[in-house]
mmCIF file of C-alpha atoms in Angstrom:
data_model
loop_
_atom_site.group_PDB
_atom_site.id
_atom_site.type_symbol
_atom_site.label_atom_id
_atom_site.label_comp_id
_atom_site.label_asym_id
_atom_site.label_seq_id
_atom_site.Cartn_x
_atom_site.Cartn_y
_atom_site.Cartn_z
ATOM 1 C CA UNK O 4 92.981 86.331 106.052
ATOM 2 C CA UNK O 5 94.120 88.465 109.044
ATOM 3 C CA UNK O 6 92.963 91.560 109.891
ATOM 4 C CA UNK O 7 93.826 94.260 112.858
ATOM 5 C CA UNK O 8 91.177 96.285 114.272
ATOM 6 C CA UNK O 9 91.127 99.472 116.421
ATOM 7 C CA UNK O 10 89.100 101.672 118.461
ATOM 8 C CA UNK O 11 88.278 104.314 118.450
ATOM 9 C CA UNK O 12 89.530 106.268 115.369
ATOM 10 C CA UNK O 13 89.814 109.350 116.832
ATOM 11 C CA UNK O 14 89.446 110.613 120.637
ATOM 12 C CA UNK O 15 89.386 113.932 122.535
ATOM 13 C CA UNK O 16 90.296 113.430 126.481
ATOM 14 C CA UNK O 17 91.131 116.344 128.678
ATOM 15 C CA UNK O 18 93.836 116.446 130.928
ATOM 16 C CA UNK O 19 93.309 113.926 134.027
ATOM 17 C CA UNK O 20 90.518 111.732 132.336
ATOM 18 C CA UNK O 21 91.337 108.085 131.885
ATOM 19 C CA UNK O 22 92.029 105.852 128.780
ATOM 20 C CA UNK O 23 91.279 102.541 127.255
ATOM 21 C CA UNK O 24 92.289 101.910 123.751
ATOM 22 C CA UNK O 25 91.737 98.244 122.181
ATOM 23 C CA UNK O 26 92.703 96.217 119.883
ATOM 24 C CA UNK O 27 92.071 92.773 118.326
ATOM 25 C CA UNK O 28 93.627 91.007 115.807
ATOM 26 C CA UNK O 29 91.333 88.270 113.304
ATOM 27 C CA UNK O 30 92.754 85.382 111.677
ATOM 28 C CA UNK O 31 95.802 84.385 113.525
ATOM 29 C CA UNK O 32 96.668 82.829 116.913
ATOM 30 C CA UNK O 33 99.286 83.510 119.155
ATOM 31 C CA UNK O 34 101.069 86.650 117.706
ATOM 32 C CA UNK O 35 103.137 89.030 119.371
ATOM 33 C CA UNK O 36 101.231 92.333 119.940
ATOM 34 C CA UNK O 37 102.425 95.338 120.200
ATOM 35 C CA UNK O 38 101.493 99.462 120.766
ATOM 36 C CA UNK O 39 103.317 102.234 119.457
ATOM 37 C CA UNK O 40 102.954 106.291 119.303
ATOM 38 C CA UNK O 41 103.567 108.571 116.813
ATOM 39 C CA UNK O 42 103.636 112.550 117.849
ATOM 40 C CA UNK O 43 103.139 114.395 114.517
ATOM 41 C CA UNK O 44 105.958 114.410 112.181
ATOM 42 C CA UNK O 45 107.927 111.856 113.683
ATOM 43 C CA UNK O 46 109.203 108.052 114.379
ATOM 44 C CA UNK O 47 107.208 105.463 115.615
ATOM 45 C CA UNK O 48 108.279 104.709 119.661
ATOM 46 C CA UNK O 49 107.462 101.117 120.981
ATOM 47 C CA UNK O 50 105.847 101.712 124.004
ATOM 48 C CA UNK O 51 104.644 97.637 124.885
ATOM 49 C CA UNK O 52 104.828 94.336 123.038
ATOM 50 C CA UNK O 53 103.871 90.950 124.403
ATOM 51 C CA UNK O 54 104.539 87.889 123.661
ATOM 52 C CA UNK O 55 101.274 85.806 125.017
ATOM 53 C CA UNK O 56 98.352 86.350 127.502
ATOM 54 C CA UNK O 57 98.998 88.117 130.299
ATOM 55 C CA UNK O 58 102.752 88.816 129.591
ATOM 56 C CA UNK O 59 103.623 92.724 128.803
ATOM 57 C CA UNK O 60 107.152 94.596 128.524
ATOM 58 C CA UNK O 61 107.223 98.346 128.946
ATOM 59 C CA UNK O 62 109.766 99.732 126.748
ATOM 60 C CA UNK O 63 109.563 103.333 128.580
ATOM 61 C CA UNK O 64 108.110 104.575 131.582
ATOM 62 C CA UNK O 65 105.275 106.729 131.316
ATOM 63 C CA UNK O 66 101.790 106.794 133.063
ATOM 64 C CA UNK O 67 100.675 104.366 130.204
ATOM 65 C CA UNK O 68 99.565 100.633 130.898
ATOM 66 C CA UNK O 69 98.952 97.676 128.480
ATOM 67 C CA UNK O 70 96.638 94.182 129.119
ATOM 68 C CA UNK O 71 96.356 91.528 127.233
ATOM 69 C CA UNK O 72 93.550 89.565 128.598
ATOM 70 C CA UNK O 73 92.948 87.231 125.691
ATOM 71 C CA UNK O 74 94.883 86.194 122.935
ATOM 72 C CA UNK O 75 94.337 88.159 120.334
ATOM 73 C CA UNK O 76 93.586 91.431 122.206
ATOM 74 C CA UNK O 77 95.603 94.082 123.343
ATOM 75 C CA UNK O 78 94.314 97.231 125.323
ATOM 76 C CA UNK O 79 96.434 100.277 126.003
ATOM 77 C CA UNK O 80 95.406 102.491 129.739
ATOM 78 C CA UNK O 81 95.731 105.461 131.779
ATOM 79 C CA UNK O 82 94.230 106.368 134.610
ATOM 80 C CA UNK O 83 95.157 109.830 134.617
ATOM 81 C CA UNK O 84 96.225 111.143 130.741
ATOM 82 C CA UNK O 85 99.016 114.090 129.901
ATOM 83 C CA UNK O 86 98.987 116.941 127.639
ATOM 84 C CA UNK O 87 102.354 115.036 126.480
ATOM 85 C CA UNK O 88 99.935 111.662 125.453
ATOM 86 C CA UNK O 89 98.522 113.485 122.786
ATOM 87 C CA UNK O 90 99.860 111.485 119.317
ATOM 88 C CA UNK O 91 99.116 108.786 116.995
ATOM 89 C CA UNK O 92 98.992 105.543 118.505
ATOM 90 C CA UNK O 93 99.182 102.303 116.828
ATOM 91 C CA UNK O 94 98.633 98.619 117.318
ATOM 92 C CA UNK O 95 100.341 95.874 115.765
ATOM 93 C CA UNK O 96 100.992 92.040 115.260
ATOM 94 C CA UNK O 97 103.392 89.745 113.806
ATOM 95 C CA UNK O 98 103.585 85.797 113.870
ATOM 96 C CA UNK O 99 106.412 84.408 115.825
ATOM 97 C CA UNK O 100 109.443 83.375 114.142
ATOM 98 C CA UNK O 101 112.896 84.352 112.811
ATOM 99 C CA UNK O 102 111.720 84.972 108.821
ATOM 100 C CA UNK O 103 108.598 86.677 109.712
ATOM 101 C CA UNK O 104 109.384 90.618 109.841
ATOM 102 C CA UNK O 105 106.321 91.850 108.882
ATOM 103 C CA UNK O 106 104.899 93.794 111.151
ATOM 104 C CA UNK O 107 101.129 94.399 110.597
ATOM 105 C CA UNK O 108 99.418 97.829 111.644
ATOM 106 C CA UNK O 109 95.820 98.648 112.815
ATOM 107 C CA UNK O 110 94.405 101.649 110.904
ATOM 108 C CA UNK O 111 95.103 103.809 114.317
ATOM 109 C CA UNK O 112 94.011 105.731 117.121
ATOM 110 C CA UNK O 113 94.432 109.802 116.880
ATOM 111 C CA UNK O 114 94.278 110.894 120.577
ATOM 112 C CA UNK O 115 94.544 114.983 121.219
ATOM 113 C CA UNK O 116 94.414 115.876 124.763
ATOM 114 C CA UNK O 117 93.199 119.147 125.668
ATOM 115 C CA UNK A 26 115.258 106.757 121.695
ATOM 116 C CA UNK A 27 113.462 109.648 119.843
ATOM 117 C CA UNK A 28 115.151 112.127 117.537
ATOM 118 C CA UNK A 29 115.343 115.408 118.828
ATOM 119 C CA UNK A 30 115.108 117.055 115.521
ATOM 120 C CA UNK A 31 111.320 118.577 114.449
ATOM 121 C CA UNK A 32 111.306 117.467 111.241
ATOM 122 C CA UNK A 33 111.714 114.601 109.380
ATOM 123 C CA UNK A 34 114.211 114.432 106.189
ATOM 124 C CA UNK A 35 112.750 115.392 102.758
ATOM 125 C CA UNK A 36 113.418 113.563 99.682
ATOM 126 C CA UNK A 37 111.913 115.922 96.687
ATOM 127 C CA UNK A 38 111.918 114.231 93.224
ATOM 128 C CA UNK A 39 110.326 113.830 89.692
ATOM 129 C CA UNK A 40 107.813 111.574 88.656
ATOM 130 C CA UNK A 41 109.531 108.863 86.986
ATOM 131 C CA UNK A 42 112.792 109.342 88.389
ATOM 132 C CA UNK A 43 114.480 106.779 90.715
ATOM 133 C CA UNK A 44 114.496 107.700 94.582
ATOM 134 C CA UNK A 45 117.163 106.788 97.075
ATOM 135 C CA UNK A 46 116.359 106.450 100.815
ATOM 136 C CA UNK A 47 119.142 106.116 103.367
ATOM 137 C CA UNK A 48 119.243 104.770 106.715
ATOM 138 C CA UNK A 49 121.868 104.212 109.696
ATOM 139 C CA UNK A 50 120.979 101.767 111.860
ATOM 140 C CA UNK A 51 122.642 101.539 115.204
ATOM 141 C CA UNK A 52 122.981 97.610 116.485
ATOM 142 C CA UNK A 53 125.295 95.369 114.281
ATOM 143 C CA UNK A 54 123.561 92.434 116.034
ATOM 144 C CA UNK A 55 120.077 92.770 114.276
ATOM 145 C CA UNK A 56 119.033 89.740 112.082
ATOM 146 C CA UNK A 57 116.741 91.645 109.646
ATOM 147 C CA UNK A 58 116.188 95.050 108.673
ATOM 148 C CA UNK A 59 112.728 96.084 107.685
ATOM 149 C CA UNK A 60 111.857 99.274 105.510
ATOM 150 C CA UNK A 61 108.229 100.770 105.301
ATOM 151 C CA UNK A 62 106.138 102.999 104.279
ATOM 152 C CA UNK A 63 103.221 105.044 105.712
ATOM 153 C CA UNK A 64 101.087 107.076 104.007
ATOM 154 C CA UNK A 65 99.386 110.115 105.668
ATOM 155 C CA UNK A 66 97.260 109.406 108.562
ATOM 156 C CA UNK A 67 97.513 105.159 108.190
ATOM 157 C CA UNK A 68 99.875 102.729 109.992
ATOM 158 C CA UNK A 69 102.936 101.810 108.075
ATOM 159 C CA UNK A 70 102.655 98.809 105.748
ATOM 160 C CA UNK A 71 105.667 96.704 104.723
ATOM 161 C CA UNK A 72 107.646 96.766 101.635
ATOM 162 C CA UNK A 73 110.765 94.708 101.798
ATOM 163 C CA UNK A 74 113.247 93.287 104.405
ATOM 164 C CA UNK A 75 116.957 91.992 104.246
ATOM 165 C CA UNK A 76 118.571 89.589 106.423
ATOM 166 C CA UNK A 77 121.641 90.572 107.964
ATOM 167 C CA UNK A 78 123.748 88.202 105.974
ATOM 168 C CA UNK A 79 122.418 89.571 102.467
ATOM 169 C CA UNK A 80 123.835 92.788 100.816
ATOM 170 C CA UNK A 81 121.047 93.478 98.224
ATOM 171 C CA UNK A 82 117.340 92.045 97.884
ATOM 172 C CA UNK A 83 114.651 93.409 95.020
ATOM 173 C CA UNK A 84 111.268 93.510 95.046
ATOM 174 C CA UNK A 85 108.673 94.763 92.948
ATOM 175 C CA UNK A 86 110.450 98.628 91.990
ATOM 176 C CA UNK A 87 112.232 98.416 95.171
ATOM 177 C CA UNK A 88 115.573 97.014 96.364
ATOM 178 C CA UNK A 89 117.151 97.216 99.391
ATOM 179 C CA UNK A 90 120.963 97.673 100.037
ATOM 180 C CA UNK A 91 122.556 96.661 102.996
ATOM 181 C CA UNK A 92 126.271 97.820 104.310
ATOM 182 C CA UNK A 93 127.121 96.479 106.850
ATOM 183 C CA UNK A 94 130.865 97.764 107.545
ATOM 184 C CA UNK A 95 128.907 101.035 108.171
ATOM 185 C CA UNK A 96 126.080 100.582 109.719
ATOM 186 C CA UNK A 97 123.604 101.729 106.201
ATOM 187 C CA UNK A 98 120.663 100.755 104.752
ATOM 188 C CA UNK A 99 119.071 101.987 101.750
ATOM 189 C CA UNK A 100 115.958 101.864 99.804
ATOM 190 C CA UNK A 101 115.944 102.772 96.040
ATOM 191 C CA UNK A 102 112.499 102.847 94.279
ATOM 192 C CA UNK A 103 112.566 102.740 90.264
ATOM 193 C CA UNK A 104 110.514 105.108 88.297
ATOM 194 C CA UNK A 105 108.931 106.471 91.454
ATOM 195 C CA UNK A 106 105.562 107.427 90.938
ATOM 196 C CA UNK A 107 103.177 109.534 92.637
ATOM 197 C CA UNK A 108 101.430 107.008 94.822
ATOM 198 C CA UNK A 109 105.366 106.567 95.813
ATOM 199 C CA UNK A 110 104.763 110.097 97.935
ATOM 200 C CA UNK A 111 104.754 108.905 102.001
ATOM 201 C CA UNK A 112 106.728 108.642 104.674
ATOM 202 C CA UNK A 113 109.471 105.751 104.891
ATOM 203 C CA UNK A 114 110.992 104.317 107.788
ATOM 204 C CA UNK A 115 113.763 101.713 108.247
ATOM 205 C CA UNK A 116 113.358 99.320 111.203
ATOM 206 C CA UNK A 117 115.645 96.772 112.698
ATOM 207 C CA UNK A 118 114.344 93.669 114.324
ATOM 208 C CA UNK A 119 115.429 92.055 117.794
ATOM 209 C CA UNK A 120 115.252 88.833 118.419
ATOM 210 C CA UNK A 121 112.655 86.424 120.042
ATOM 211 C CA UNK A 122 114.074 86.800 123.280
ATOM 212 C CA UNK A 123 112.801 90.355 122.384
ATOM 213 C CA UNK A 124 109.776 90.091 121.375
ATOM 214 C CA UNK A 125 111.130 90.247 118.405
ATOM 215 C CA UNK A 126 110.287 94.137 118.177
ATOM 216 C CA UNK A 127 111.167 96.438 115.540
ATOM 217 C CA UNK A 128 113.080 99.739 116.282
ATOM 218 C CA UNK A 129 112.471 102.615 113.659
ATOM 219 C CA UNK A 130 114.522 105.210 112.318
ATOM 220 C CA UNK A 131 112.845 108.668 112.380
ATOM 221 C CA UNK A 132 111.574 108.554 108.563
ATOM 222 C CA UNK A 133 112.407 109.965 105.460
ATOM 223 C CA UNK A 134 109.290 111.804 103.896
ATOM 224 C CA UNK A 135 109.262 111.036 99.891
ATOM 225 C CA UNK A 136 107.259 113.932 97.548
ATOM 226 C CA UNK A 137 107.017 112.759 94.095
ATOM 227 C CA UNK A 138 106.304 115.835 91.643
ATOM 228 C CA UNK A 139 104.515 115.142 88.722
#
């Protein structure tokens, strides 16, 4: 069976420190990846998805980065964070193809800059 | 793009009644739409999705309505119980040359009563 995985749970970062968030996905090959945040009380925003290794869309511009140096992993970045990065963030996967629509979520990173 | 309300829409009912959960969606070209549900603190899991060519699909409890003249999806849950209480978003799904990514409404947030 597949399984999502993410890490850290929770994080504390002050203003200005970096980031590196990961993820890795079990059981599958070749999904699509993606990262979303969610600020408290709200929607989920797409910030990245990618297809395959090495191949990332940004869906907004921020001082966020995503990698995905092997197939089934998928790190989010910052060199510098924002009080505004504070939020809920959230990896997922999904196989390729038309019928499959469900989107499977990672248990989530809580991030709270200070 | 995000909602600029605070809050998310409240749905209030009684244990054992049936719950209806609206949507708009925005893009008449999407093939599927997706609706989930997250519970407090998790990433959203799926419950059901409807192609774009369908009108209704059930599930277990759950069927999904689709109107497409005006742009609205909704998600009716029978005998809602309290394990029923979460937040629930719609999503519509872009196609491959997408990534296939999922855009979410802002979420309804479901309180069952007992």
């Amino acid at each position: 069976s597949q399984t999502i995985h993410q890490w850290p749970a929770t994080l504390v970062q002050p203003v200005g420190s970096p980031l590196s968030l990961e993820c890795t996905v079990e059981g599958t090959s070749n999904p699509n990846l993606y990262w979303y945040r969610q600020a408290a009380g709200r929607g989920l925003q797409l910030l990245f998805y990618s297809v395959g290794i090495g191949q990332i869309s940004s869906e907004v511009p921020q001082n966020l980065s995503a990698s995905r140096p092997q197939d089934r992993q998928f790190i989010l970045s910052s060199k510098k964070l924002l009080l505004s990065d504070s939020g809920f963030y959230l990896c997922a996967w999904t196989k390729k193809g038309l019928a499959d629509n469900e989107q499977f979520f990672g248990p989530g990173t809580r991030l709270t800059v200070l | 793009g995000e909602s600029v309300g605070l809050h998310l829409p409240t749905l209030s009912v009684q244990e054992g009644d049936n719950s209806i959960i609206n949507c708009a969606y925005s893009n008449s070209a999407s093939d599927y739409f997706i609706w989930y549900k997250q519970e407090s603190g998790k990433g959203p899991q799926f419950i059901i999705d409807i192609r774009s060519n369908m009108d209704k699909r059930q599930g277990q409890r759950v069927t999904v309505l689709l109107n497409k003249t005006v742009k609205h999806l909704s998600l009716q849950i029978a005998a809602t119980q309290p394990g029923d209480s979460a937040v629930y978003f719609c999503a519509e799904k872009g196609g491959e040359t997408s990534g296939s990514r999922l855009t979410f409404g802002e979420g309804t947030q479901l309180t069952v009563n007992p």
